[in-house]
């Protein structure tokens, strides 16, 4: 287990008119914390999350994870996007199982692990359904189970509940907090919704509008049961 150290990170996208997405971000992400990254559309939240996932590299500066500079995707880092992109021809069970299959985990072990995480996200009984048979919230639950089944140390989530209705979203937020407390993982959660950030986060990092710069860090003290 380990945290991130983001040191003087900037990201510029090339093209006819280069876009400075992020400018000189300095931030430490602690092991086990629930950190929300908040800011208006276009401030670079997704860019920052993709860099934490090793899916993009900084233009300058560096991101250290554990004791190494992050240079690409890493199995210890699980990612959940707004669109869970489940394979339509695979059942819920088979979608969650895929990462384990690719890693050569034995069938019996796969079954136990997949079932454990489907139960954890509230999808018991939906194992044999196909994605088109699920509501948006349930698809997102399946995406979360898929990420958890790979047993990452960190969950990187980009507006995961942005496309579900309000009540479903509140349920998903509560369930995610319970999972975070039970699993003791580091969670980095991107949102443009102030309520969501303050409800979920131990700390909320506010980015300024484009180019994204670190504006302020809020510590939230929760009275959680
Ligand atoms: P947010 O997630 O906060 O909405 P993004 O990280 O998606 O912000 O985008 C930050 C800025 O970088 C925006 O101005 C966006 O248009 C630009 N941007 C994002 N991805 C690319 C890309 N692949 N190529 C060029 N510009 C991009
Ligand atoms: P969520 O379960 O994520 O809160 P909804 O509020 O849309 O999603 O669904 C409420 C309940 O209705 C679900 O828990 C599920 O039992 C059932 N349901 C919703 N959509 C479907 C569907 N397409 N097929 C089968 N059952 C469904």
Coordinates of N, CA and C and ligand atoms in Angstrom, one line a residue, residues 13 19 21 40-47 210, ligand 1:
X13 N -2.0 19.7 -23.8 CA -2.4 18.9 -24.9 C -1.9 19.7 -26.2
X19 N -3.6 23.3 -25.5 CA -4.4 23.6 -24.3 C -3.6 23.2 -23.0
X21 N -4.1 22.1 -19.7 CA -5.1 21.5 -18.9 C -4.9 21.6 -17.4
X40 N -15.0 22.9 -11.8 CA -15.9 23.0 -13.0 C -15.5 22.2 -14.1
X41 N -16.4 22.0 -15.1 CA -16.1 21.3 -16.3 C -14.9 21.9 -17.0
X42 N -14.0 21.1 -17.4 CA -12.8 21.6 -18.2 C -11.6 22.0 -17.4
X43 N -11.7 21.8 -16.1 CA -10.6 22.3 -15.2 C -9.5 21.3 -15.2
X44 N -9.7 20.1 -15.8 CA -8.6 19.1 -15.8 C -8.7 18.0 -14.8
X45 N -9.9 17.8 -14.3 CA -10.1 16.7 -13.3 C -9.8 15.3 -14.0
X46 N -10.4 15.1 -15.1 CA -10.2 13.8 -15.8 C -8.8 13.6 -16.2
X47 N -8.2 14.7 -16.6 CA -6.7 14.6 -17.0 C -5.9 14.2 -15.8
X210 N -10.0 26.4 -16.0 CA -8.9 26.2 -17.0 C -7.9 27.4 -17.0
Ligands
LIG1 P1 -12.6 18.0 -16.6 O1 -12.5 16.5 -16.4 O2 -12.4 18.8 -15.4 O3 -13.9 18.4 -17.4 P2 -10.6 17.5 -18.7 O4 -9.4 16.9 -18.0 O5 -11.4 16.6 -19.4 O6 -11.4 18.4 -17.6 O7 -10.1 18.6 -19.7 C1 -9.2 19.7 -19.3 C2 -8.9 20.5 -20.5 O8 -8.1 19.8 -21.5 C3 -10.1 21.0 -21.3 O9 -9.9 22.2 -21.9 C4 -10.2 19.9 -22.4 O10 -10.9 20.5 -23.6 C5 -8.8 19.7 -22.7 N1 -8.6 18.3 -23.2 C6 -8.9 17.1 -22.5 N2 -8.5 16.1 -23.2 C7 -7.9 16.5 -24.4 C8 -7.3 15.9 -25.5 N3 -7.2 14.6 -25.6 N4 -6.8 16.7 -26.5 C9 -6.9 18.0 -26.4 N5 -7.4 18.7 -25.3 C10 -7.9 17.9 -24.3

